[in-house]
Amino acid sequence: MTDVSPAPEPSTTDSAPTEQTVAPEAPTDSAAAAPEAPAGPSFDDIALPAPLRRAVDELGFTTPSAIQAQAIPPLLEGRDVIGVAQTGTGKTAAFGLPLLAAIDPSLREVQALVLAPTRELAMQVADAISSFATSIGGLDVVALYGGSPYGPQERALARGAQVVVGTPGRVMDHMRRTNLRLDTIRVAVLDEADEMLRMGFAEDVEEILSHSPAERQVALFSATMPSAIQRVAQTHMKDPVRVSVSPQSSTVKSVRQTYAVVPFRHRTGALARVLATSDAEAAIVFVRTRAAAEEVGSSLIARGLIAASISGDVPQKDREKIVERLRDGSLQVLVATDVAARGLDVERIGLVVNFDVPKEAESYVHRIGRTGRAGRSGEALTFIGPHERRQLKNIERATKQTLAEAVIPSPRDVSKHRLAAQLTQVPERIERGRLDLYRELIGEFVAENGLDPLELAAALGAMSVGDEGPGAPSEEEEFTSAKLAGEDRHERGDRGHRGDAPTTERGYTSYKVGVGHTHGARPPGIVGAITGEGGLHGKDIGKIQIFPNFALVQIRGSLSPEQMERISRAKVGGRELRIGPDQGPRGGKGPRRDGDRPFRRDDRSSDRGGRYDSKRRPFRRNEG
Ligand code: AMP
């Protein structure tokens, strides 16, 4: 093995420039990107063997992506290559095509080995390589990964598969079981090398490489180049050509990246509205922990979204099923932890939401790399808390770009979006006919009630999108970015008046409950329910204002999610309280909808109605 110059210095050879850095580039979409690239490289400039060239055409790749243009020629020459490139840049073809060019399909022995950090990535790479090899007769690719039986993998190896793509752990297992010998390999590829090392595969990778012939060619692809990778390169590579399609931690251009400041307790509501107004075919929501994945997933399901969650410890079989559902369109939203979503390649993902700010810029890059794939455009939205601007700055610095602030859609935006989607289907529905029944019934109804047909259509529209009108419980979660200034001060502990929220007594937070006059709600009932279910004392409750459809209650300090959940289920006047932080009149955009004089808490002594109707906890005022 020859010496190599230490990275990151470029090694010198006379045959080719050894460091080639080109502008970041997303993989080119065959139809969209190829035509207007006359000056750029073409696959005609790359000496691919005919069957591979045919495969490229059949796959619709018209223009090589940057990493392909840079890496394929030296790899075809037999040089070792270090590629700094992320998923989504077309790196699989960058090493997959030259790898196939090096194989003699008439020999039934392992000639190429690709190591990948995860089962998912190993399967994807194996699929991609198989798709490049369709015109090469007698060429077999086998994927070796854990969590699935050895039998089929053993048989594929015994039949003489020439290309092995596997995770280091399972590859080592097959070597130990003598199913796999590496002394015949010509090419070794380390894909997502940084991930492999991060996942603790360094020793396995070393061991595997040391069992391969010294003269084999090595290609190493990695999104980042930490020193551990540079050491691997020094030990196992010969005078490598370095190519890089993007600066470290850069993110794909095809992804529109934004952030929104959303206090934690509003995140699920904000997320649901972002998803409800998104045009993306499918979305991934990233969370930090397994528990959060489950929680956010269930609350999205409860809101009517077709969602599922995966974390690192979801069995591989289930994970594959979920990914398949995401691919075939039967799943809209996947809530996942970083580990679970690593290497996930689903073209339909048009939106990534970071439910919380990733701790490291690298994780951010990996997360948003799940969208904007295969030449499509994507969007990435990151929620930050009011005090997390520094984390945002870190990401911006590391990715060398500025994220624009996004506006969280309001419930009104959601209704608009839903109705617009329904209205587009109206002409087709009219075209299909059989509307006589409805025309007749509606005609009668309009005549009987002296209604304006437009008013009726508006009410039907509102009902069809689930808008129950002002004061309905569904309105309680309203959070809009415009309100944040007030929230921010509030969260910092400045309990002064919020700019656009109703006046709050010092140290008290204003909450809204979904019961009002029309439901017979009276202050004693509300106080009873809140103290009883929330474990609070009467003195924790401040001013109460009751409107026709809801009421505002000032509560000392703030309620925990568990308290809110318990109180929400309590009933007053036969209706659930559904408590939530008060967002002010229409997000500060207009007056409260009710002209009524609200009842004050002081009214309660004279009031007997609308009691908290729990048998377990009779109304008990605890004035303290
Ligand atoms: P990768 O970075 O290898 O995961 O590739 C990302 C996506 O880009 C895959 O869906 C590939 O099929 C697609 N792709 C790769 N190379 C090209 C190309 N030259 N033209 C169009 N699409 C490509």
XYZ file of C-alpha atoms and ligand atoms in Angstrom:
647
model
C 0.000 0.000 0.000
C 1.518 3.320 -0.973
C 1.665 6.285 1.267
C -0.828 8.996 0.879
C -0.409 12.605 1.763
C -2.316 13.513 4.872
C -5.736 14.945 4.369
C -7.084 17.539 3.966
C -4.167 18.510 1.750
C -4.766 17.485 -1.830
C -2.531 14.654 -2.903
C -0.567 15.311 -6.028
C -0.413 13.218 -9.154
C 0.370 14.159 -12.683
C -2.604 12.501 -14.211
C -5.427 14.554 -12.801
C -6.137 17.523 -10.621
C -6.627 15.923 -7.263
C -9.000 18.277 -5.612
C -12.051 19.337 -7.457
C -14.626 21.404 -5.769
C -17.675 22.379 -7.643
C -20.746 24.281 -6.720
C -23.291 22.405 -4.652
C -25.721 20.727 -6.911
C -28.800 18.706 -6.448
C -29.117 15.600 -8.567
C -30.431 16.644 -11.882
C -33.923 15.691 -12.730
C -33.841 14.115 -16.141
C -36.725 16.034 -17.567
C -36.333 19.292 -15.729
C -32.655 19.980 -15.466
C -30.990 18.417 -18.460
C -32.092 20.577 -21.416
C -30.559 23.867 -20.330
C -27.148 22.520 -19.506
C -25.275 22.805 -22.804
C -22.055 24.069 -21.205
C -22.004 21.470 -18.410
C -20.633 17.965 -18.620
C -22.611 15.306 -20.425
C -22.687 11.525 -20.108
C -21.147 11.530 -23.617
C -17.961 12.889 -22.042
C -17.779 9.926 -19.687
C -16.463 6.652 -21.083
C -19.089 4.349 -19.601
C -19.352 0.837 -21.045
C -22.350 0.509 -23.391
C -24.682 -1.449 -21.054
C -24.169 1.125 -18.317
C -24.675 4.001 -20.686
C -27.934 2.352 -21.767
C -29.003 1.990 -18.135
C -28.316 5.676 -17.508
C -30.487 6.597 -20.491
C -33.219 4.231 -19.405
C -33.237 5.719 -15.928
C -33.697 9.109 -17.558
C -30.413 10.561 -16.292
C -29.553 13.004 -19.065
C -26.875 15.042 -17.337
C -24.378 13.757 -14.802
C -24.714 15.397 -11.416
C -21.676 17.260 -10.112
C -20.398 14.366 -8.032
C -20.864 12.001 -10.973
C -19.001 14.286 -13.382
C -16.119 14.537 -10.909
C -15.922 11.029 -9.495
C -16.819 8.671 -12.343
C -13.815 9.417 -14.633
C -11.083 8.796 -11.995
C -12.947 5.730 -10.713
C -13.150 4.336 -14.257
C -9.382 4.850 -14.479
C -8.990 2.699 -11.390
C -8.041 5.516 -9.032
C -9.105 5.626 -5.380
C -11.567 8.440 -4.749
C -12.678 10.338 -1.664
C -15.983 12.067 -2.293
C -17.470 14.622 0.027
C -21.109 14.395 -0.901
C -24.407 13.949 0.814
C -27.291 11.740 -0.031
C -29.343 13.363 -2.726
C -26.357 14.441 -4.823
C -26.389 11.333 -7.018
C -23.430 9.747 -5.231
C -24.787 6.201 -5.518
C -24.473 6.294 -9.298
C -21.139 8.100 -8.920
C -19.635 4.958 -7.372
C -22.206 2.398 -8.568
C -21.581 2.836 -12.301
C -17.750 2.559 -12.162
C -18.084 -0.331 -9.717
C -20.154 -2.256 -12.254
C -17.695 -1.371 -15.018
C -14.980 -3.157 -13.019
C -16.875 -6.444 -12.761
C -16.542 -9.504 -14.906
C -20.060 -11.008 -14.872
C -18.781 -14.344 -16.159
C -17.021 -14.933 -12.838
C -19.386 -16.092 -10.096
C -17.471 -14.583 -7.183
C -17.687 -11.456 -5.071
C -15.933 -8.652 -6.916
C -17.317 -5.519 -5.313
C -18.230 -4.682 -1.741
C -20.158 -1.628 -0.615
C -20.392 -0.921 3.128
C -23.258 1.252 4.326
C -24.197 2.300 7.862
C -27.827 1.190 7.921
C -30.006 -1.605 6.626
C -32.165 0.937 4.877
C -29.241 2.491 3.040
C -27.793 -0.935 2.179
C -31.099 -1.916 0.596
C -31.380 1.333 -1.292
C -27.843 1.125 -2.629
C -28.357 -2.515 -3.622
C -31.562 -1.541 -5.449
C -29.856 1.358 -7.192
C -26.925 -0.805 -8.318
C -29.336 -3.479 -9.558
C -31.153 -0.814 -11.550
C -27.864 0.235 -13.196
C -27.073 -3.420 -13.958
C -30.276 -4.370 -15.768
C -28.523 -4.654 -19.145
C -25.641 -6.707 -17.807
C -26.536 -10.366 -18.066
C -25.583 -12.671 -15.200
C -24.849 -9.959 -12.702
C -26.253 -10.358 -9.200
C -26.343 -7.974 -6.292
C -26.965 -9.113 -2.721
C -27.768 -6.945 0.276
C -26.525 -8.174 3.662
C -28.056 -6.545 6.691
C -29.101 -7.482 10.197
C -32.617 -8.036 11.428
C -33.426 -10.491 8.671
C -32.673 -14.211 8.304
C -29.288 -15.468 7.174
C -30.661 -18.167 4.849
C -31.587 -16.105 1.773
C -28.417 -14.009 2.120
C -26.288 -17.171 2.348
C -27.955 -18.663 -0.698
C -27.441 -15.484 -2.756
C -23.753 -15.529 -1.830
C -23.484 -19.233 -2.638
C -25.036 -18.621 -6.064
C -22.123 -16.297 -6.791
C -23.435 -12.740 -6.443
C -20.694 -10.424 -7.693
C -21.768 -7.326 -5.787
C -22.271 -7.306 -2.028
C -23.834 -4.309 -0.331
C -24.037 -4.600 3.424
C -23.825 -3.157 6.865
C -20.451 -3.782 8.553
C -21.944 -5.939 11.315
C -23.728 -8.374 9.027
C -20.819 -8.486 6.560
C -18.533 -9.496 9.462
C -21.041 -12.166 10.506
C -21.012 -13.690 7.041
C -17.215 -13.590 6.978
C -17.079 -15.415 10.318
C -19.537 -18.005 9.054
C -17.285 -18.382 5.994
C -20.153 -17.524 3.686
C -18.238 -14.551 2.400
C -14.598 -14.266 1.307
C -13.211 -10.935 0.305
C -9.968 -12.050 -1.357
C -11.534 -11.739 -4.803
C -12.822 -8.180 -4.493
C -11.652 -5.532 -6.927
C -13.563 -2.560 -5.554
C -14.545 -1.566 -2.022
C -16.841 1.376 -1.342
C -17.472 2.999 2.018
C -20.763 4.849 1.726
C -21.703 7.461 4.328
C -18.396 6.748 6.003
C -18.928 9.397 8.677
C -22.179 7.746 9.721
C -20.513 4.343 9.889
C -17.855 5.657 12.218
C -20.391 7.576 14.284
C -22.356 4.378 14.713
C -19.304 2.595 16.083
C -18.390 0.522 13.030
C -14.786 1.772 12.828
C -13.233 -1.528 13.914
C -15.461 -3.623 11.693
C -14.652 -1.429 8.706
C -10.910 -1.742 9.425
C -11.194 -5.486 9.800
C -13.223 -5.900 6.619
C -10.830 -3.787 4.568
C -7.840 -5.675 5.927
C -9.339 -8.913 4.551
C -9.495 -7.535 1.040
C -6.589 -7.695 -1.444
C -4.088 -4.839 -1.195
C -4.500 -3.910 -4.849
C -8.271 -3.356 -4.676
C -9.645 0.053 -5.516
C -11.314 2.013 -2.702
C -13.944 4.727 -2.941
C -15.005 6.565 0.179
C -18.067 8.798 0.298
C -18.955 10.905 3.262
C -21.015 13.991 3.982
C -18.321 15.282 6.320
C -14.605 14.640 6.713
C -13.757 14.268 10.398
C -10.198 13.250 11.240
C -11.200 9.624 11.884
C -12.196 9.325 8.231
C -8.985 10.926 7.130
C -7.132 8.258 9.113
C -9.076 5.503 7.361
C -8.177 7.131 4.058
C -4.506 7.276 4.970
C -4.372 3.637 5.996
C -6.458 2.075 3.264
C -6.337 4.290 0.207
C -3.718 4.876 -2.445
C -3.150 8.414 -3.584
C -6.854 9.214 -3.607
C -8.433 11.807 -5.833
C -10.569 14.107 -3.713
C -13.799 15.441 -5.047
C -16.322 17.517 -3.250
C -19.660 18.770 -4.398
C -20.445 20.937 -1.482
C -18.739 22.569 1.407
C -19.037 20.658 4.653
C -22.492 20.745 6.144
C -23.984 22.497 3.206
C -27.559 21.744 2.353
C -29.192 21.068 -0.929
C -30.239 24.072 -2.920
C -33.491 22.547 -4.027
C -34.817 22.751 -0.457
C -36.465 25.967 0.651
C -35.465 26.321 4.282
C -37.371 28.368 6.818
C -37.848 28.572 10.557
C -40.664 29.650 12.842
C -40.542 30.638 16.470
C -43.125 28.444 18.170
C -43.254 27.979 21.947
C -43.200 24.313 22.817
C -46.789 24.019 23.982
C -48.104 25.298 20.658
C -46.011 23.033 18.502
C -48.444 20.223 17.838
C -51.190 22.664 16.866
C -48.813 24.668 14.692
C -47.489 21.468 13.123
C -50.979 20.208 12.328
C -51.776 23.491 10.593
C -48.500 23.495 8.668
C -49.266 19.967 7.471
C -52.885 20.790 6.687
C -51.902 23.670 4.411
C -48.893 22.034 2.782
C -49.034 20.884 -0.811
C -46.360 18.266 -0.181
C -47.365 14.719 -1.082
C -45.691 13.392 2.049
C -43.837 14.862 5.013
C -41.368 13.831 7.681
C -41.460 15.380 11.123
C -38.245 15.034 13.119
C -38.284 14.795 16.887
C -35.521 14.101 19.392
C -36.799 11.150 21.359
C -38.763 7.986 20.895
C -41.377 9.208 23.354
C -41.816 12.433 21.405
C -42.157 10.466 18.166
C -44.999 8.466 19.625
C -46.683 11.456 21.221
C -46.535 13.712 18.181
C -47.549 10.831 15.902
C -50.627 10.032 17.975
C -51.706 13.625 18.253
C -51.497 14.016 14.467
C -53.567 10.878 14.033
C -56.073 12.293 16.522
C -56.308 15.352 14.300
C -57.218 13.257 11.313
C -53.862 13.051 9.570
C -52.623 9.746 8.192
C -49.467 9.563 10.261
C -47.116 6.982 11.738
C -44.052 7.216 13.916
C -40.761 5.341 13.878
C -37.807 5.392 16.190
C -34.583 3.427 16.323
C -36.161 0.535 18.136
C -39.029 -0.140 15.751
C -38.306 -3.600 14.324
C -36.831 -3.564 10.852
C -39.833 -5.352 9.337
C -42.247 -2.695 10.612
C -39.903 0.038 9.548
C -39.796 -1.307 5.997
C -43.584 -1.493 5.927
C -43.900 2.103 7.078
C -41.364 3.326 4.537
C -43.224 1.406 1.840
C -46.498 3.084 2.833
C -44.771 6.449 2.618
C -43.563 5.540 -0.847
C -46.881 4.257 -2.186
C -48.818 7.222 -0.826
C -50.867 5.452 1.829
C -49.048 7.415 4.539
C -48.916 11.228 4.602
C -46.760 11.991 7.581
C -43.933 10.120 9.223
C -42.768 11.249 12.644
C -39.240 10.010 13.199
C -36.123 10.288 15.270
C -32.799 10.991 13.559
C -31.604 7.410 13.833
C -34.824 5.990 12.426
C -34.842 8.230 9.368
C -31.189 7.909 8.457
C -30.689 7.119 4.811
C -34.396 7.258 4.073
C -34.890 7.959 0.382
C -38.472 8.618 -0.585
C -38.999 10.993 -3.471
C -42.524 11.950 -2.444
C -41.310 13.774 0.662
C -41.903 17.413 -0.112
C -41.686 18.720 3.430
C -39.460 18.169 6.432
C -40.447 19.736 9.735
C -37.949 19.877 12.564
C -40.271 19.759 15.550
C -37.293 20.851 17.612
C -33.978 22.388 16.602
C -31.409 19.697 15.861
C -28.536 19.928 18.325
C -25.856 19.738 15.644
C -25.745 21.334 12.243
C -24.845 17.944 10.786
C -28.043 16.434 12.035
C -29.885 19.372 10.476
C -28.226 18.641 7.149
C -29.148 14.963 7.327
C -32.711 15.717 8.321
C -33.440 18.182 5.554
C -31.675 15.948 3.047
C -34.774 13.720 3.217
C -36.581 16.163 0.956
C -35.720 17.825 -2.350
C -34.592 14.486 -3.738
C -34.241 13.277 -7.303
C -34.427 16.755 -8.759
C -37.646 17.624 -6.958
C -37.984 20.684 -4.809
C -38.664 20.447 -1.124
C -39.328 22.536 1.928
C -37.799 22.343 5.372
C -39.292 24.170 8.328
C -37.576 24.277 11.703
C -39.444 25.159 14.885
C -37.398 27.049 17.407
C -38.335 28.179 20.876
C -38.272 31.876 21.749
C -34.828 31.426 23.328
C -33.253 29.206 20.713
C -32.101 31.808 18.253
C -28.506 30.917 19.018
C -29.012 27.328 17.842
C -30.556 28.724 14.689
C -27.520 30.961 14.154
C -25.227 27.921 14.547
C -27.098 26.104 11.818
C -27.015 29.145 9.582
C -23.289 29.531 10.120
C -22.539 25.868 9.475
C -24.708 25.675 6.369
C -23.599 29.106 5.174
C -27.062 30.388 4.563
C -29.794 32.361 6.195
C -33.136 30.794 6.953
C -36.169 32.952 6.283
C -38.816 33.243 8.954
C -42.019 31.434 8.046
C -45.491 32.386 9.150
C -47.411 29.594 10.850
C -50.750 29.230 9.109
C -53.777 30.275 11.133
C -56.925 28.149 11.465
C -58.398 30.520 8.900
C -55.601 29.592 6.459
C -56.334 25.914 7.078
C -60.030 26.408 6.305
C -59.157 28.404 3.190
C -56.791 25.706 2.009
C -59.276 22.912 2.656
C -62.165 24.709 0.995
C -60.050 25.693 -2.008
C -59.137 22.024 -2.445
C -62.809 21.042 -2.327
C -63.906 23.822 -4.672
C -61.514 22.671 -7.373
C -63.499 19.426 -7.470
C -66.853 21.168 -7.888
C -66.897 21.489 -11.706
C -66.139 17.800 -12.061
C -68.835 16.894 -9.568
C -71.373 19.038 -11.449
C -70.297 17.369 -14.657
C -71.009 13.927 -13.207
C -74.610 14.868 -12.483
C -77.261 13.309 -10.141
C -77.669 16.553 -8.234
C -81.469 16.829 -8.547
C -82.054 15.527 -5.057
C -79.782 18.159 -3.514
C -81.105 20.969 -5.690
C -84.621 20.114 -4.592
C -83.870 19.792 -0.854
C -81.721 22.883 -0.756
C -84.276 24.853 -2.759
C -86.950 23.941 -0.212
C -84.705 24.742 2.715
C -83.742 28.139 1.281
C -87.384 29.007 0.616
C -88.610 27.837 4.016
C -85.957 29.727 5.932
C -85.771 32.783 3.716
C -82.038 32.157 3.305
C -79.619 33.719 0.895
C -78.235 30.767 -1.151
C -74.737 32.190 -0.827
C -75.117 32.228 2.951
C -76.221 28.605 2.833
C -73.314 27.638 0.577
C -70.970 29.437 2.989
C -72.349 27.476 5.949
C -72.050 24.184 4.062
C -68.508 25.174 3.083
C -67.598 25.931 6.700
C -69.102 22.644 7.846
C -67.331 20.682 5.133
C -63.951 21.929 6.338
C -64.774 21.379 10.002
C -65.083 25.070 10.934
C -67.583 25.104 13.788
C -67.616 28.856 14.142
C -66.257 31.285 16.715
C -65.572 29.944 20.162
C -65.597 26.304 19.081
C -63.038 24.134 20.877
C -61.112 23.672 17.652
C -60.147 27.334 17.800
C -58.375 27.103 21.088
C -55.027 26.041 19.761
C -54.665 29.083 17.611
C -51.112 30.239 17.518
C -49.736 32.596 14.937
C -46.226 33.890 14.598
C -47.528 37.425 14.828
C -48.420 36.788 18.447
C -45.028 35.756 19.457
C -43.634 39.005 20.746
C -46.107 38.822 23.603
C -45.552 35.086 24.196
C -41.843 35.582 24.186
C -41.927 38.138 26.977
C -44.385 35.961 28.758
C -42.151 32.890 28.561
C -39.208 34.856 29.835
C -41.106 35.428 33.006
C -42.130 38.962 32.217
C -45.681 38.680 33.358
C -46.630 42.128 32.174
C -49.487 42.756 29.786
C -49.210 40.976 26.523
C -49.414 43.263 23.537
C -52.245 41.496 21.779
C -53.691 39.207 24.392
C -56.330 40.210 26.858
C -55.153 41.935 29.965
C -53.590 39.415 32.311
C -53.166 39.986 36.006
C -49.636 39.908 37.270
C -48.391 36.317 37.578
C -51.512 34.921 35.916
C -51.920 33.315 32.519
C -55.044 33.668 30.468
C -56.683 30.385 29.414
C -59.658 29.831 27.231
C -62.251 27.124 27.841
C -64.734 25.909 25.258
C -67.898 26.595 27.244
C -69.860 29.836 27.371
C -73.308 31.286 28.143
C -74.967 29.253 25.442
C -73.880 26.093 27.240
C -75.093 27.414 30.538
C -71.580 27.926 31.895
C -71.310 29.951 35.088
C -68.186 30.878 37.086
C -68.721 28.383 39.933
C -68.920 25.479 37.486
C -65.774 26.546 35.703
C -63.838 27.164 38.916
C -64.972 23.800 40.278
C -63.869 21.928 37.210
C -60.500 23.637 37.007
C -59.640 23.295 40.687
C -61.038 19.778 40.900
C -59.351 18.316 37.827
C -56.267 20.535 37.831
C -55.530 20.045 41.538
C -55.572 23.833 42.027
C -56.897 26.006 44.801
C -59.561 28.642 44.384
C -56.973 31.312 44.992
C -55.106 30.147 41.869
C -58.043 31.277 39.773
C -58.271 34.946 38.893
C -60.749 36.802 36.755
C -63.250 34.789 34.736
C -65.011 36.246 31.704
C -67.797 34.298 30.093
C -68.748 34.905 26.459
C -71.518 33.209 24.504
C -69.354 30.335 23.231
C -66.287 30.309 25.441
C -64.841 31.741 28.592
C -61.494 33.221 29.604
C -59.980 32.228 32.904
C -56.914 33.712 34.529
C -54.845 31.055 36.257
C -51.876 31.722 38.478
C -48.646 30.482 36.849
C -49.258 28.070 34.022
C -50.807 24.641 33.630
C -48.822 21.546 32.776
C -49.908 19.526 29.727
C -51.266 16.836 32.087
C -53.341 19.364 34.014
C -54.669 20.763 30.754
C -55.562 17.305 29.567
C -57.456 16.465 32.748
C -59.272 19.776 32.855
C -60.076 19.509 29.161
C -62.028 16.318 29.738
C -64.100 17.756 32.561
C -67.585 18.875 31.544
C -69.560 21.962 32.362
C -73.128 22.183 31.088
C -72.610 18.824 29.400
C -69.709 20.081 27.320
C -65.992 19.378 27.627
C -63.906 22.282 28.837
C -61.124 21.806 26.243
C -58.857 24.272 27.967
C -55.983 25.939 26.129
C -53.868 29.065 26.442
C -55.822 32.091 25.289
C -54.513 33.426 22.014
C -56.348 36.693 22.152
C -59.020 37.966 19.792
C -58.338 36.319 16.439
C -54.623 36.526 16.950
C -54.961 40.232 17.659
C -56.547 40.878 14.273
C -59.914 42.103 15.371
C -62.325 42.569 18.171
C -63.695 39.602 20.095
C -66.601 38.141 18.311
C -69.003 38.731 21.108
C -70.759 41.911 21.877
C -72.087 40.506 25.142
C -70.990 41.881 28.422
C -68.917 39.114 29.850
C -69.725 37.874 33.326
C -67.056 38.651 35.834
C -65.894 36.243 38.457
C -67.517 38.486 41.006
C -70.874 37.468 39.510
C -70.464 33.924 40.637
C -71.821 34.284 44.131
C -75.199 35.134 42.712
C -75.054 32.352 40.206
C -76.368 28.858 40.450
C -76.264 27.453 36.923
C -73.743 25.624 34.769
C -72.146 23.602 37.513
C -69.175 21.376 36.955
C -70.853 18.074 36.343
C -68.497 15.436 37.649
C -69.863 12.821 39.969
C -66.451 11.970 41.251
C -65.653 15.473 42.273
C -68.604 17.501 43.399
C -68.196 21.196 43.081
C -66.080 22.351 45.955
C -64.756 25.890 46.187
C -61.548 25.982 48.022
C -60.985 29.626 48.700
C -57.774 28.974 50.635
P -28.310 9.609 -4.279
O -27.582 10.837 -3.872
O -27.402 8.609 -4.890
O -29.123 9.050 -3.152
O -29.321 9.993 -5.463
C -30.440 10.787 -5.280
C -31.456 10.639 -6.378
O -31.014 11.253 -7.591
C -31.798 9.207 -6.762
O -33.204 9.094 -6.760
C -31.240 9.023 -8.148
O -32.038 8.145 -8.925
C -31.261 10.417 -8.719
N -30.166 10.668 -9.678
C -28.883 10.326 -9.525
N -28.157 10.742 -10.557
C -28.989 11.383 -11.392
C -28.803 12.051 -12.676
N -27.634 12.152 -13.257
N -29.899 12.590 -13.257
C -31.109 12.505 -12.638
N -31.337 11.894 -11.443
C -30.284 11.345 -10.830
